[in-house]
Coordinates of C-alpha atoms and ligand atoms in Angstrom, one line a residue:
M968 CA 24.9 -7.7 -11.3
A969 CA 23.1 -5.9 -14.1
D970 CA 21.7 -2.5 -13.2
E971 CA 18.1 -2.3 -12.3
P972 CA 16.0 -0.8 -15.1
F973 CA 15.0 2.0 -12.9
D974 CA 12.4 3.2 -15.3
A975 CA 8.8 2.2 -16.1
T976 CA 9.4 2.1 -19.9
P977 CA 9.8 -1.7 -20.2
F978 CA 6.4 -2.1 -18.5
L979 CA 4.4 0.1 -20.8
P980 CA 1.9 -1.9 -23.0
Q981 CA 1.9 -1.8 -26.8
R982 CA -1.7 -1.0 -26.8
R983 CA -2.3 2.4 -25.6
T984 CA -5.6 2.8 -23.9
L985 CA -6.2 4.1 -20.3
D986 CA -7.4 0.6 -19.3
A987 CA -4.4 -1.1 -20.9
L988 CA -2.1 1.4 -19.1
R989 CA -3.8 0.9 -15.8
D990 CA -3.6 -3.0 -16.1
A991 CA 0.1 -2.8 -17.0
A992 CA 1.0 -0.3 -14.3
A993 CA -0.4 -2.8 -11.8
G994 CA 2.7 -4.9 -12.5
C995 CA 5.3 -2.1 -12.8
R996 CA 8.7 -2.7 -11.2
G997 CA 10.3 0.3 -12.7
C998 CA 11.7 1.5 -9.4
D999 CA 12.0 0.3 -5.8
L1000 CA 8.7 1.7 -4.6
W1001 CA 6.5 -1.2 -5.7
E1002 CA 7.6 -3.6 -3.1
P1003 CA 6.7 -2.1 0.2
A1004 CA 3.5 -0.5 -1.2
T1005 CA 0.1 -2.3 -1.4
Q1006 CA -0.7 -1.6 -5.0
T1007 CA -0.2 0.8 -7.9
V1008 CA -2.5 3.8 -7.7
F1009 CA -3.2 4.8 -11.3
G1010 CA -5.0 7.9 -12.5
E1011 CA -8.8 8.0 -12.5
G1012 CA -11.4 9.9 -14.4
P1013 CA -13.1 10.2 -17.8
K1014 CA -11.0 9.9 -21.0
D1015 CA -12.5 13.1 -22.3
A1016 CA -11.8 15.0 -19.2
T1017 CA -11.4 18.8 -19.8
F1018 CA -9.0 19.1 -16.8
V1019 CA -6.2 16.8 -15.7
F1020 CA -4.7 17.2 -12.2
V1021 CA -1.3 15.8 -11.4
G1022 CA -0.4 15.3 -7.8
E1023 CA 2.7 13.9 -6.1
V1024 CA 2.4 10.4 -4.9
P1025 CA -0.5 8.4 -3.3
G1026 CA -0.8 8.7 0.4
D1027 CA -1.7 6.0 3.0
R1028 CA -5.4 6.0 2.2
E1029 CA -4.8 5.9 -1.6
D1030 CA -2.4 3.0 -1.2
R1031 CA -5.0 1.0 0.7
E1032 CA -7.9 1.9 -1.6
G1033 CA -6.0 1.9 -4.9
R1034 CA -7.5 5.3 -6.0
P1035 CA -5.9 8.7 -6.2
F1036 CA -6.9 11.6 -3.9
V1037 CA -9.4 9.7 -1.7
G1038 CA -7.8 10.8 1.6
P1039 CA -7.5 14.1 3.4
A1040 CA -5.6 15.8 0.5
G1041 CA -8.4 14.7 -1.8
R1042 CA -11.0 16.3 0.4
E1043 CA -9.1 19.6 0.1
L1044 CA -8.8 19.2 -3.6
D1045 CA -12.6 18.5 -3.9
G1046 CA -13.4 21.6 -1.8
A1047 CA -11.1 23.7 -4.0
L1048 CA -12.7 22.4 -7.2
V1049 CA -16.1 23.3 -5.9
A1050 CA -15.0 26.8 -4.8
A1051 CA -13.3 27.3 -8.2
G1052 CA -16.4 26.1 -10.1
I1053 CA -14.8 23.1 -11.7
D1054 CA -17.0 20.1 -12.1
R1055 CA -15.3 17.0 -10.6
A1056 CA -16.9 14.9 -13.3
E1057 CA -14.9 16.7 -15.9
T1058 CA -11.6 16.0 -14.2
Y1059 CA -9.0 13.2 -14.4
V1060 CA -6.7 13.0 -11.4
T1061 CA -3.4 11.2 -11.3
N1062 CA 0.0 11.4 -9.6
A1063 CA 3.6 12.0 -10.8
V1064 CA 4.6 8.8 -8.9
K1065 CA 2.2 5.9 -8.7
H1066 CA 3.3 3.9 -5.6
F1067 CA 3.1 5.2 -2.0
R1068 CA 6.4 6.0 -0.5
F1069 CA 6.6 5.8 3.3
E1070 CA 8.6 5.3 6.3
E1071 CA 7.4 3.0 9.0
R1072 CA 7.2 4.4 12.5
G1073 CA 5.7 1.9 14.8
K1074 CA 2.3 1.1 13.3
R1075 CA 2.1 4.3 11.3
R1076 CA 3.2 4.8 7.7
I1077 CA 4.6 8.3 7.3
H1078 CA 4.5 9.7 3.8
Q1079 CA 7.8 10.5 2.2
K1080 CA 8.5 12.6 -0.9
P1081 CA 9.6 10.6 -3.9
D1082 CA 13.2 11.3 -4.9
A1083 CA 14.4 12.5 -8.3
K1084 CA 15.2 8.9 -9.5
Q1085 CA 11.7 7.7 -8.6
I1086 CA 10.0 10.7 -10.2
K1087 CA 12.0 10.1 -13.4
A1088 CA 11.3 6.3 -13.3
C1089 CA 7.6 6.9 -13.1
R1090 CA 7.3 9.6 -15.7
P1091 CA 6.6 7.3 -18.6
W1092 CA 3.3 6.4 -17.1
L1093 CA 2.3 10.1 -16.6
L1094 CA 3.4 11.0 -20.2
A1095 CA 1.4 8.1 -21.6
E1096 CA -1.7 9.2 -19.7
L1097 CA -1.3 12.7 -20.9
D1098 CA -0.8 11.6 -24.4
L1099 CA -4.1 9.7 -24.4
L1100 CA -6.0 12.3 -22.4
R1101 CA -4.8 15.4 -24.2
P1102 CA -6.6 17.6 -21.7
E1103 CA -7.6 21.2 -22.4
A1104 CA -6.2 22.2 -19.1
L1105 CA -3.4 20.7 -17.1
V1106 CA -3.1 21.6 -13.4
I1107 CA 0.2 20.7 -11.8
L1108 CA -0.2 20.3 -8.0
G1109 CA 3.0 21.0 -6.1
A1110 CA 6.7 20.8 -6.6
T1111 CA 7.0 17.1 -7.4
A1112 CA 4.6 17.1 -10.3
A1113 CA 6.2 20.4 -11.5
K1114 CA 9.6 18.7 -11.4
S1115 CA 8.3 15.8 -13.4
L1116 CA 6.6 17.8 -16.1
L1117 CA 8.3 21.2 -16.1
G1118 CA 11.8 20.4 -15.1
S1119 CA 13.9 20.9 -12.0
S1120 CA 14.5 24.6 -12.6
F1121 CA 10.8 25.5 -12.4
K1122 CA 10.2 27.7 -9.4
L1123 CA 6.7 26.9 -8.2
M1124 CA 6.3 29.7 -5.6
A1125 CA 7.4 32.3 -8.2
E1126 CA 5.3 30.9 -11.1
H1127 CA 2.2 29.4 -9.6
G1128 CA -1.2 30.7 -10.6
R1129 CA -0.3 31.9 -14.1
P1130 CA -0.8 30.3 -17.4
L1131 CA 2.5 28.7 -18.5
D1132 CA 3.7 28.3 -22.0
S1133 CA 4.0 24.6 -22.5
D1134 CA 3.4 21.9 -25.1
L1135 CA 1.7 19.7 -22.5
A1136 CA -1.8 21.3 -23.0
P1137 CA -3.4 24.5 -24.3
V1138 CA -3.7 25.7 -20.7
V1139 CA -1.1 24.7 -18.1
V1140 CA -1.2 26.1 -14.6
A1141 CA 0.9 25.1 -11.6
T1142 CA -0.2 25.5 -8.0
I1143 CA 0.4 24.3 -4.5
H1144 CA -0.3 20.8 -3.5
P1145 CA -3.5 20.4 -1.5
S1146 CA -1.5 18.6 1.3
S1147 CA 0.3 21.8 2.0
I1148 CA -3.0 23.1 3.4
L1149 CA -3.0 20.2 5.9
R1150 CA 0.5 21.0 7.0
G1151 CA -0.5 24.6 8.0
R1152 CA 0.3 25.3 11.6
D1153 CA -3.1 27.0 12.4
G1154 CA -6.5 27.7 10.9
E1155 CA -5.3 31.0 9.5
S1156 CA -2.3 29.6 7.6
R1157 CA -4.4 26.7 6.4
Q1158 CA -7.0 29.1 5.0
A1159 CA -4.2 31.2 3.3
Q1160 CA -3.0 28.0 1.5
R1161 CA -6.6 27.1 0.6
D1162 CA -7.1 30.6 -0.9
I1163 CA -4.0 30.2 -3.1
L1164 CA -5.2 26.8 -4.4
V1165 CA -8.7 28.1 -5.2
E1166 CA -7.4 31.3 -6.8
D1167 CA -5.0 29.3 -9.0
L1168 CA -7.7 26.9 -10.0
R1169 CA -9.9 29.8 -11.0
V1170 CA -7.0 31.1 -13.2
A1171 CA -7.0 27.8 -15.0
A1172 CA -10.8 27.7 -15.4
Q1173 CA -10.9 31.3 -16.6
T1174 CA -8.0 31.0 -19.0
L1175 CA -9.8 28.0 -20.5
A1176 CA -13.1 29.9 -20.8
K1177 CA -11.4 32.8 -22.8
P1178 CA -12.4 32.8 -26.5
Ligands
URA2135 N1 -1.3 13.3 -2.4 C1 -1.1 13.1 -3.7 O1 -0.2 13.8 -4.3 N2 -1.8 12.3 -4.4 C2 -2.8 11.5 -3.8 O2 -3.3 10.8 -4.6 C3 -3.0 11.7 -2.5 C4 -2.3 12.6 -1.8
SF4_2136 FE1 6.7 1.7 -11.5 FE2 6.1 4.2 -10.8 FE3 5.6 2.2 -9.1 FE4 8.1 2.9 -9.5 S1 6.5 4.2 -8.6 S2 7.3 0.8 -9.5 S3 8.0 3.5 -11.7 S4 4.6 2.6 -11.1

């Protein structure tokens, strides 16, 4: 049997607009994640967004609703944007991998991290989005998005919260994923994670504001 394509490339449309990408991504079979998932969760936001945020993979809520960051992690992200003074209307949010990956435990669907192959397979969608959006500031949320966009040698915990030298955008900052706040064991550790996220988002906003 021939090898699976294991890459989204053959599914990308000729015409490159965000709407055309979104429509085509709905039928992507570039890796094994499409089948158990409900739908493709494509990026969302204005084409002229100043900021683009890249998360990991849609969660349970996102899979059902077909929109990124609408569940608990999205609430954390929204709160951090407000605290950092970033207007949600100026942001486009998307994910490194566009189908929910989960494990079924009884009636529950437990989020799983996408593996290296799936991250690589889905990367053409993300690069096509970035190519159209050309944001002024790119914020990379967590290790999966960092792996996709900055390579596997990038050390998130050593390099988060500082402007990175990258061709991806004039300002590129990596930070923790908002869901790491939700995994905090108590209120104190959740607040500590929240503070890191807000502080790193402020770095992105302030770097952008510099003349
Ligand atoms: N976590 C993500 O990385 N992306 C989402 O859209 C939701 C949760
Ligand atoms: Fe295609 Fe990405 Fe979905 Fe895999 S996760 S099927 S590459 S859209």
